[in-house]
Structure formats: structure tokens, C-alpha cells
């Protein structure tokens, strides 16, 4: 099953609300708040790579308070 990891930076002081919104998105199988350069790590899975890309571009990247994101598509195998 195709999957990707999305590293996210958000606006300050929105962690709880942002995490709740992430978890509502179909295809987000895990979302964790982290310390360090990024604020969240999100695991996305779907039946096709195109669907994974659609979830990221149309759902995750459109969330309010998202500053930036980096997407890592998992290698098959």
C-alpha cells in the first residue's frame, strides 16, 4: 500500500487544534506532535500513489495554520 510521511511546521500555539484536524482526514493513519525542526510527523496511506498525493495536496496542505511541509514518499519494497 503506498504511503508517505509528511513533516509539518505550523503557526505557534495551535498544536492541539491542528492535531485534531489532521486526525479527521481520511488516509491519515498516524499523526504525532514532535520536538525539533518540525512540529508534526504525519503518516498517510491510500490505495494508490495518486490518492496519497491528493490527500496531501488537497487536504493536509490546505489546513489553516500550516506554515510549511515536506513530503517523503515511502520507497516500495
mmCIF file of C-alpha atoms in Angstrom:
data_model
loop_
_atom_site.group_PDB
_atom_site.id
_atom_site.type_symbol
_atom_site.label_atom_id
_atom_site.label_comp_id
_atom_site.label_asym_id
_atom_site.label_seq_id
_atom_site.Cartn_x
_atom_site.Cartn_y
_atom_site.Cartn_z
ATOM 1 C CA UNK A 1 0.000 0.000 0.000
ATOM 2 C CA UNK A 2 1.512 3.377 -0.981
ATOM 3 C CA UNK A 3 2.409 5.633 1.908
ATOM 4 C CA UNK A 4 4.102 8.922 2.646
ATOM 5 C CA UNK A 5 5.389 10.782 5.650
ATOM 6 C CA UNK A 6 4.689 14.498 5.888
ATOM 7 C CA UNK A 7 6.803 16.740 8.106
ATOM 8 C CA UNK A 8 4.869 19.849 9.085
ATOM 9 C CA UNK A 9 5.544 23.256 10.617
ATOM 10 C CA UNK A 10 2.596 25.224 11.961
ATOM 11 C CA UNK A 11 1.875 28.611 13.434
ATOM 12 C CA UNK A 12 2.698 28.867 17.170
ATOM 13 C CA UNK A 13 0.236 27.673 19.810
ATOM 14 C CA UNK A 14 -2.105 25.666 17.559
ATOM 15 C CA UNK A 15 -0.828 22.160 18.308
ATOM 16 C CA UNK A 16 -3.941 20.576 19.828
ATOM 17 C CA UNK A 17 -6.385 22.020 17.292
ATOM 18 C CA UNK A 18 -4.103 21.203 14.370
ATOM 19 C CA UNK A 19 -3.598 17.609 15.526
ATOM 20 C CA UNK A 20 -7.378 17.132 15.818
ATOM 21 C CA UNK A 21 -7.876 18.399 12.260
ATOM 22 C CA UNK A 22 -5.130 16.108 10.909
ATOM 23 C CA UNK A 23 -6.686 13.044 12.523
ATOM 24 C CA UNK A 24 -10.049 13.765 10.843
ATOM 25 C CA UNK A 25 -8.535 13.395 7.354
ATOM 26 C CA UNK A 26 -9.250 10.078 5.658
ATOM 27 C CA UNK A 27 -5.922 8.446 4.812
ATOM 28 C CA UNK A 28 -4.039 9.899 7.782
ATOM 29 C CA UNK A 29 -3.178 6.762 9.737
ATOM 30 C CA UNK A 30 -0.894 8.415 12.270
ATOM 31 C CA UNK A 31 -0.213 11.995 13.323
ATOM 32 C CA UNK A 32 2.234 12.875 16.073
ATOM 33 C CA UNK A 33 3.405 16.130 17.579
ATOM 34 C CA UNK A 34 7.218 16.151 17.790
ATOM 35 C CA UNK A 35 10.039 18.298 19.152
ATOM 36 C CA UNK A 36 12.766 19.631 16.891
ATOM 37 C CA UNK A 37 12.779 21.316 13.494
ATOM 38 C CA UNK A 38 9.245 20.137 12.671
ATOM 39 C CA UNK A 39 6.056 20.320 14.726
ATOM 40 C CA UNK A 40 4.299 17.189 13.379
ATOM 41 C CA UNK A 41 5.022 13.947 11.581
ATOM 42 C CA UNK A 42 2.075 12.503 9.674
ATOM 43 C CA UNK A 43 1.784 9.083 8.038
ATOM 44 C CA UNK A 44 -0.565 8.899 5.065
ATOM 45 C CA UNK A 45 -1.689 5.660 3.396
ATOM 46 C CA UNK A 46 -4.048 5.079 0.480
ATOM 47 C CA UNK A 47 -4.798 2.500 -2.197
ATOM 48 C CA UNK A 48 -2.783 4.350 -4.862
ATOM 49 C CA UNK A 49 0.091 6.806 -5.039
ATOM 50 C CA UNK A 50 -2.208 9.287 -6.784
ATOM 51 C CA UNK A 51 -4.609 9.116 -3.849
ATOM 52 C CA UNK A 52 -1.752 9.687 -1.385
ATOM 53 C CA UNK A 53 -0.699 12.767 -3.362
ATOM 54 C CA UNK A 54 -4.295 14.025 -3.460
ATOM 55 C CA UNK A 55 -4.690 13.699 0.319
ATOM 56 C CA UNK A 56 -1.505 15.665 0.864
ATOM 57 C CA UNK A 57 -2.125 18.439 -1.654
ATOM 58 C CA UNK A 58 -5.895 18.849 -1.280
ATOM 59 C CA UNK A 59 -6.393 18.126 2.412
ATOM 60 C CA UNK A 60 -3.249 18.437 4.519
ATOM 61 C CA UNK A 61 -1.635 21.390 2.758
ATOM 62 C CA UNK A 62 -4.925 23.318 2.855
ATOM 63 C CA UNK A 63 -5.190 23.192 6.650
ATOM 64 C CA UNK A 64 -5.369 26.516 8.431
ATOM 65 C CA UNK A 65 -2.189 27.419 10.365
ATOM 66 C CA UNK A 66 0.110 25.205 8.257
ATOM 67 C CA UNK A 67 3.323 27.117 7.585
ATOM 68 C CA UNK A 68 5.297 24.571 5.593
ATOM 69 C CA UNK A 69 5.557 20.873 4.845
ATOM 70 C CA UNK A 70 7.998 18.344 3.455
ATOM 71 C CA UNK A 71 6.682 15.132 1.920
ATOM 72 C CA UNK A 72 8.622 11.877 1.918
ATOM 73 C CA UNK A 73 7.111 9.207 -0.346
ATOM 74 C CA UNK A 74 7.980 5.772 1.018
ATOM 75 C CA UNK A 75 10.037 3.509 -1.240
ATOM 76 C CA UNK A 76 8.307 0.288 -2.230
ATOM 77 C CA UNK A 77 9.851 -2.951 -1.098
#
